[in-house]
Tab-separated table of C-alpha atoms and ligand atoms in Angstrom:
chain	number	residue	atom	x	y	z
A	1032	MET	CA	-19.986	-8.862	2.988
A	1033	ARG	CA	-21.610	-10.087	6.243
A	1034	ASP	CA	-24.917	-8.370	5.427
A	1035	ALA	CA	-24.914	-9.481	1.814
A	1036	GLY	CA	-23.995	-13.014	2.735
A	1037	ARG	CA	-26.723	-13.180	5.354
A	1038	LEU	CA	-29.314	-11.932	2.920
A	1039	ALA	CA	-28.397	-14.498	0.286
A	1040	ALA	CA	-28.650	-17.254	2.937
A	1041	ALA	CA	-32.002	-15.937	4.218
A	1042	THR	CA	-33.277	-15.992	0.676
A	1043	LEU	CA	-32.356	-19.679	0.392
A	1044	ASP	CA	-33.988	-20.308	3.748
A	1045	MET	CA	-37.179	-18.738	2.409
A	1046	ILE	CA	-36.993	-20.788	-0.827
A	1047	ALA	CA	-36.539	-23.908	1.267
A	1048	GLN	CA	-39.985	-23.417	2.677
A	1049	GLU	CA	-41.539	-23.086	-0.785
A	1050	ILE	CA	-39.975	-26.084	-2.595
A	1051	ARG	CA	-42.360	-28.944	-3.068
A	1052	PRO	CA	-43.687	-31.129	-5.842
A	1053	GLY	CA	-45.903	-29.202	-8.252
A	1054	VAL	CA	-44.092	-25.783	-7.786
A	1055	ALA	CA	-42.348	-24.341	-10.828
A	1056	SER	CA	-38.820	-22.926	-10.528
A	1057	ARG	CA	-40.108	-19.753	-12.211
A	1058	ARG	CA	-42.313	-19.251	-9.156
A	1059	LEU	CA	-39.393	-19.754	-6.830
A	1060	ASP	CA	-37.324	-17.295	-8.859
A	1061	ALA	CA	-40.112	-14.689	-8.617
A	1062	LEU	CA	-40.340	-15.212	-4.830
A	1063	ALA	CA	-36.584	-14.866	-4.461
A	1064	GLU	CA	-36.502	-11.592	-6.493
A	1065	THR	CA	-39.310	-10.054	-4.370
A	1066	PHE	CA	-37.604	-11.184	-1.182
A	1067	ILE	CA	-34.213	-9.688	-2.267
A	1068	ARG	CA	-35.722	-6.386	-3.396
A	1069	ASP	CA	-37.867	-6.129	-0.235
A	1070	HIS	CA	-34.564	-6.301	1.713
A	1071	GLY	CA	-32.998	-3.388	-0.189
A	1072	ALA	CA	-30.811	-5.456	-2.473
A	1073	VAL	CA	-30.843	-6.443	-6.165
A	1074	PRO	CA	-30.469	-9.928	-7.658
A	1075	ALA	CA	-27.013	-9.815	-9.249
A	1076	PRO	CA	-27.594	-12.388	-11.948
A	1077	LEU	CA	-30.381	-10.305	-13.574
A	1078	GLY	CA	-28.826	-8.637	-16.608
A	1079	TYR	CA	-25.351	-10.104	-15.848
A	1080	ARG	CA	-23.851	-10.734	-19.294
A	1081	GLY	CA	-27.466	-10.780	-20.508
A	1082	TYR	CA	-28.711	-13.390	-18.075
A	1083	PRO	CA	-32.530	-12.940	-17.896
A	1084	PHE	CA	-33.489	-14.080	-14.424
A	1085	ALA	CA	-32.900	-13.238	-10.747
A	1086	THR	CA	-31.608	-16.718	-9.770
A	1087	CYS	CA	-30.208	-19.888	-11.318
A	1088	MET	CA	-32.412	-22.935	-11.007
A	1089	SER	CA	-30.638	-26.210	-12.021
A	1090	PRO	CA	-32.551	-29.437	-11.680
A	1091	ASN	CA	-31.118	-32.985	-11.716
A	1092	GLN	CA	-28.566	-33.325	-14.611
A	1093	VAL	CA	-28.196	-29.499	-14.948
A	1094	VAL	CA	-24.828	-28.637	-13.453
A	1095	CYS	CA	-25.245	-24.864	-13.134
A	1096	HIS	CA	-26.696	-21.725	-14.754
A	1097	GLY	CA	-30.059	-23.400	-15.320
A	1098	MET	CA	-32.861	-20.937	-16.172
A	1099	PRO	CA	-36.051	-20.923	-14.127
A	1100	ASP	CA	-38.951	-22.457	-16.097
A	1101	GLU	CA	-42.645	-23.367	-15.807
A	1102	ARG	CA	-42.172	-27.146	-15.488
A	1103	PRO	CA	-43.733	-28.294	-12.108
A	1104	LEU	CA	-41.068	-29.940	-9.901
A	1105	ALA	CA	-41.702	-33.628	-9.358
A	1106	GLU	CA	-41.266	-35.738	-6.148
A	1107	GLY	CA	-37.789	-37.178	-6.241
A	1108	ASP	CA	-36.124	-34.331	-8.203
A	1109	ILE	CA	-33.114	-32.436	-6.913
A	1110	LEU	CA	-32.888	-28.745	-7.538
A	1111	LYS	CA	-29.906	-26.433	-7.205
A	1112	VAL	CA	-30.926	-22.956	-6.275
A	1113	ASP	CA	-28.111	-20.377	-6.689
A	1114	VAL	CA	-28.813	-16.889	-5.243
A	1115	THR	CA	-26.517	-13.855	-5.527
A	1116	VAL	CA	-27.531	-10.543	-3.988
A	1117	LYS	CA	-25.886	-7.149	-4.361
A	1118	LEU	CA	-26.388	-5.137	-1.173
A	1119	ASP	CA	-24.925	-1.667	-0.792
A	1120	GLY	CA	-22.425	-2.531	-3.500
A	1121	TRP	CA	-21.312	-5.838	-2.055
A	1122	HIS	CA	-22.091	-9.426	-3.252
A	1123	GLY	CA	-23.303	-12.469	-1.356
A	1124	ASP	CA	-23.359	-15.746	-3.467
A	1125	SER	CA	-24.771	-19.042	-2.144
A	1126	CYS	CA	-26.152	-22.218	-3.664
A	1127	ARG	CA	-27.886	-25.236	-2.054
A	1128	THR	CA	-29.199	-28.380	-3.592
A	1129	PHE	CA	-32.761	-29.172	-2.379
A	1130	ALA	CA	-34.638	-32.443	-2.390
A	1131	VAL	CA	-38.116	-32.136	-3.859
A	1132	GLY	CA	-40.256	-34.348	-1.562
A	1133	ALA	CA	-38.683	-37.716	-0.877
A	1134	ILE	CA	-35.572	-38.633	-2.926
A	1135	ASP	CA	-33.955	-41.950	-3.426
A	1136	PRO	CA	-30.902	-43.032	-1.282
A	1137	GLU	CA	-28.338	-42.540	-3.985
A	1138	ARG	CA	-29.462	-38.946	-4.436
A	1139	THR	CA	-29.272	-38.393	-0.730
A	1140	ARG	CA	-25.683	-39.716	-0.769
A	1141	LEU	CA	-24.827	-37.371	-3.626
A	1142	LEU	CA	-26.116	-34.372	-1.628
A	1143	GLN	CA	-24.385	-35.449	1.501
A	1144	THR	CA	-21.055	-35.945	-0.311
A	1145	THR	CA	-21.273	-32.508	-1.908
A	1146	ARG	CA	-22.187	-30.824	1.398
A	1147	THR	CA	-19.196	-32.569	3.063
A	1148	ALA	CA	-16.921	-31.567	0.114
A	1149	LEU	CA	-17.821	-27.891	0.670
A	1150	ALA	CA	-17.179	-28.274	4.428
A	1151	LEU	CA	-13.776	-29.816	3.769
A	1152	GLY	CA	-13.008	-26.951	1.352
A	1153	LEU	CA	-13.886	-24.411	4.055
A	1154	GLU	CA	-11.699	-26.189	6.613
A	1155	ALA	CA	-8.761	-25.894	4.183
A	1156	VAL	CA	-8.853	-22.042	4.269
A	1157	ARG	CA	-6.347	-20.342	6.561
A	1158	PRO	CA	-4.094	-17.316	6.310
A	1159	GLY	CA	-0.672	-18.326	4.980
A	1160	GLY	CA	-2.252	-21.406	3.457
A	1161	TRP	CA	-2.774	-22.053	-0.260
A	1162	LEU	CA	-5.790	-21.917	-2.534
A	1163	SER	CA	-4.762	-25.395	-3.858
A	1164	ALA	CA	-5.568	-26.974	-0.399
A	1165	ILE	CA	-9.269	-26.268	-1.165
A	1166	GLY	CA	-9.327	-28.236	-4.421
A	1167	ARG	CA	-7.172	-31.017	-2.930
A	1168	ALA	CA	-9.563	-31.523	-0.021
A	1169	ILE	CA	-12.711	-31.476	-2.176
A	1170	GLN	CA	-11.434	-33.640	-4.937
A	1171	GLY	CA	-10.075	-36.234	-2.502
A	1172	HIS	CA	-13.384	-36.670	-0.767
A	1173	VAL	CA	-15.593	-36.635	-3.818
A	1174	GLU	CA	-13.505	-39.192	-5.741
A	1175	ALA	CA	-13.209	-41.427	-2.641
A	1176	GLN	CA	-17.043	-41.487	-2.821
A	1177	GLY	CA	-16.994	-42.596	-6.409
A	1178	TYR	CA	-18.115	-39.229	-7.820
A	1179	ALA	CA	-16.439	-36.610	-10.084
A	1180	VAL	CA	-15.758	-32.935	-9.468
A	1181	VAL	CA	-16.670	-30.549	-12.292
A	1182	ARG	CA	-13.609	-28.755	-13.690
A	1183	SER	CA	-14.932	-26.416	-16.332
A	1184	TYR	CA	-16.635	-24.191	-13.717
A	1185	CYS	CA	-15.218	-22.946	-10.418
A	1186	GLY	CA	-15.434	-20.620	-7.440
A	1187	HIS	CA	-14.255	-17.064	-7.741
A	1188	GLY	CA	-13.134	-13.940	-5.990
A	1189	ILE	CA	-16.081	-11.764	-5.009
A	1190	GLY	CA	-16.749	-8.407	-3.292
A	1191	ARG	CA	-17.678	-5.252	-5.149
A	1192	GLU	CA	-17.607	-7.411	-8.308
A	1193	PHE	CA	-19.691	-10.547	-8.756
A	1194	HIS	CA	-16.792	-12.482	-10.259
A	1195	GLN	CA	-13.148	-11.501	-9.966
A	1196	PRO	CA	-9.821	-13.277	-9.539
A	1197	PRO	CA	-8.795	-15.752	-8.338
A	1198	GLN	CA	-10.442	-18.757	-9.842
A	1199	VAL	CA	-11.168	-21.175	-6.991
A	1200	LEU	CA	-10.761	-24.628	-8.514
A	1201	HIS	CA	-12.461	-27.669	-6.842
A	1202	HIS	CA	-9.753	-30.052	-8.018
A	1203	LEU	CA	-6.062	-30.032	-7.450
A	1204	ASP	CA	-4.016	-27.760	-9.879
A	1205	LEU	CA	-0.726	-26.666	-8.449
A	1206	ALA	CA	0.066	-24.653	-11.552
A	1207	ARG	CA	-2.393	-21.952	-10.594
A	1208	ASP	CA	-1.793	-21.514	-6.909
A	1209	VAL	CA	-2.332	-18.393	-4.719
A	1210	GLU	CA	-1.261	-17.745	-1.132
A	1211	LEU	CA	-4.253	-16.896	1.120
A	1212	ARG	CA	-4.092	-13.665	3.064
A	1213	PRO	CA	-6.494	-12.059	5.597
A	1214	GLY	CA	-9.135	-9.937	3.828
A	1215	MET	CA	-9.495	-12.042	0.758
A	1216	PHE	CA	-13.099	-12.760	-0.272
A	1217	PHE	CA	-14.109	-15.709	-2.566
A	1218	THR	CA	-16.595	-18.442	-3.083
A	1219	ILE	CA	-16.207	-22.166	-2.713
A	1220	GLU	CA	-18.879	-23.959	-4.760
A	1221	PRO	CA	-18.151	-27.624	-5.698
A	1222	MET	CA	-20.255	-29.195	-8.408
A	1223	VAL	CA	-20.276	-32.976	-8.004
A	1224	ASN	CA	-21.382	-35.430	-10.647
A	1225	THR	CA	-22.547	-39.075	-10.303
A	1226	GLY	CA	-20.808	-39.914	-13.660
A	1227	GLY	CA	-17.867	-38.191	-15.319
A	1228	HIS	CA	-16.762	-34.523	-14.748
A	1229	ALA	CA	-17.442	-33.432	-18.362
A	1230	THR	CA	-20.127	-30.775	-19.059
A	1231	ILE	CA	-21.941	-29.397	-22.074
A	1232	ARG	CA	-23.498	-25.973	-22.524
A	1233	LEU	CA	-26.791	-25.982	-24.252
A	1234	GLU	CA	-27.846	-23.831	-27.269
A	1235	ASP	CA	-29.541	-21.355	-24.984
A	1236	GLY	CA	-26.068	-20.142	-24.098
A	1237	TRP	CA	-26.497	-20.667	-20.378
A	1238	THR	CA	-27.721	-24.112	-19.250
A	1239	VAL	CA	-24.837	-26.427	-18.395
A	1240	VAL	CA	-25.626	-30.113	-18.166
A	1241	THR	CA	-23.527	-33.216	-17.481
A	1242	ALA	CA	-22.159	-34.651	-20.727
A	1243	ASP	CA	-23.203	-38.222	-19.794
A	1244	GLY	CA	-26.610	-37.422	-18.280
A	1245	GLY	CA	-25.531	-38.138	-14.760
A	1246	LEU	CA	-26.927	-36.126	-11.836
A	1247	SER	CA	-25.145	-33.124	-10.414
A	1248	ALA	CA	-25.253	-31.419	-6.981
A	1249	GLN	CA	-23.761	-28.156	-5.693
A	1250	PHE	CA	-23.323	-26.261	-2.507
A	1251	GLU	CA	-21.808	-22.785	-2.359
A	1252	HIS	CA	-20.655	-20.336	0.311
A	1253	THR	CA	-19.080	-16.867	0.167
A	1254	VAL	CA	-16.210	-16.616	2.602
A	1255	GLY	CA	-13.512	-14.298	3.878
A	1256	VAL	CA	-9.970	-15.208	4.960
A	1257	THR	CA	-9.424	-13.900	8.584
A	1258	GLU	CA	-6.350	-13.511	10.764
A	1259	THR	CA	-7.002	-16.911	12.234
A	1260	GLY	CA	-9.003	-18.924	9.600
A	1261	VAL	CA	-12.163	-18.440	7.653
A	1262	GLU	CA	-15.504	-16.626	8.111
A	1263	VAL	CA	-18.428	-17.969	6.253
A	1264	PHE	CA	-20.713	-15.010	5.231
A	1265	THR	CA	-23.566	-17.126	3.871
A	1266	LEU	CA	-24.442	-19.366	6.795
A	1267	SER	CA	-28.111	-20.031	7.151
A	1268	PRO	CA	-29.774	-17.848	9.682
A	1269	ALA	CA	-32.361	-20.634	10.147
A	1270	GLY	CA	-29.515	-23.092	10.852
B	801	MF3	N1	-24.174	-17.567	-8.994
B	801	MF3	C1	-23.259	-18.138	-9.995
B	801	MF3	C2	-21.922	-18.323	-9.319
B	801	MF3	O1	-21.899	-19.051	-8.340
B	801	MF3	C3	-23.098	-17.324	-11.222
B	801	MF3	C4	-24.416	-17.158	-11.964
B	801	MF3	S1	-24.029	-16.130	-13.304
B	801	MF3	C5	-25.535	-15.965	-14.069
B	801	MF3	O2	-20.919	-17.846	-9.652
B	801	MF3	F1	-25.459	-15.046	-14.936
B	801	MF3	F2	-25.784	-17.210	-14.608
B	801	MF3	F3	-26.403	-15.711	-13.180
B	802	CO	CO1	-20.369	-18.224	-7.230
B	803	CO	CO1	-23.557	-18.821	-7.099
């Protein structure tokens, strides 16, 4: 899990150097696939339930599962890049929201709020604690900032499988709680909307957008519960 997580993060570090106005997300997807394969891994999304690309590329009002396309990115866009690698049978899954060139202050605040929401979710992980503490911490911060947490998509157990139980909700739901124990692996990946939390899936069967056309940001880490707290497998090697 450490090796897979590090490779997913290194892929995002590489993509960070390539994002600029004028670049198409299809180009970024191709670069990511080459990088992942050059490091002895495979891109887990490719062929997953028929998904046709190596990564998910979700600009602006796209919440998640956006498909790479040929549109040149424009100054002021935000772009979620979600990378999942499978290395020696183990999965590392991480997403970051990037600014394309200079972005306006409200978009900067959205990104910062989402980054902090993930950090608070990580802090809520401890052995003997509860999965619900993660959603409580994330929802509390996001709503205090005047934003909404997406409810129709969530984090997930991960390991030899890409997606496995439990569902890691980013809002409080005590009805579906799980006690955290050392050795559990899962993702935390809050999606935060400037408007309401509702989402719509487009006719292509994949692309998920905000129902009200608001912007959406996401950060994701793959983590393990340890004897004393949490280990984040997808920390950026570049810092
Ligand atoms: N990486 C996404 C997640 O965080 C899942 C993408 S599934 C795909 O769980 F098929 F769209 F790639
Ligand atoms: Co995930
Ligand atoms: Co992901």
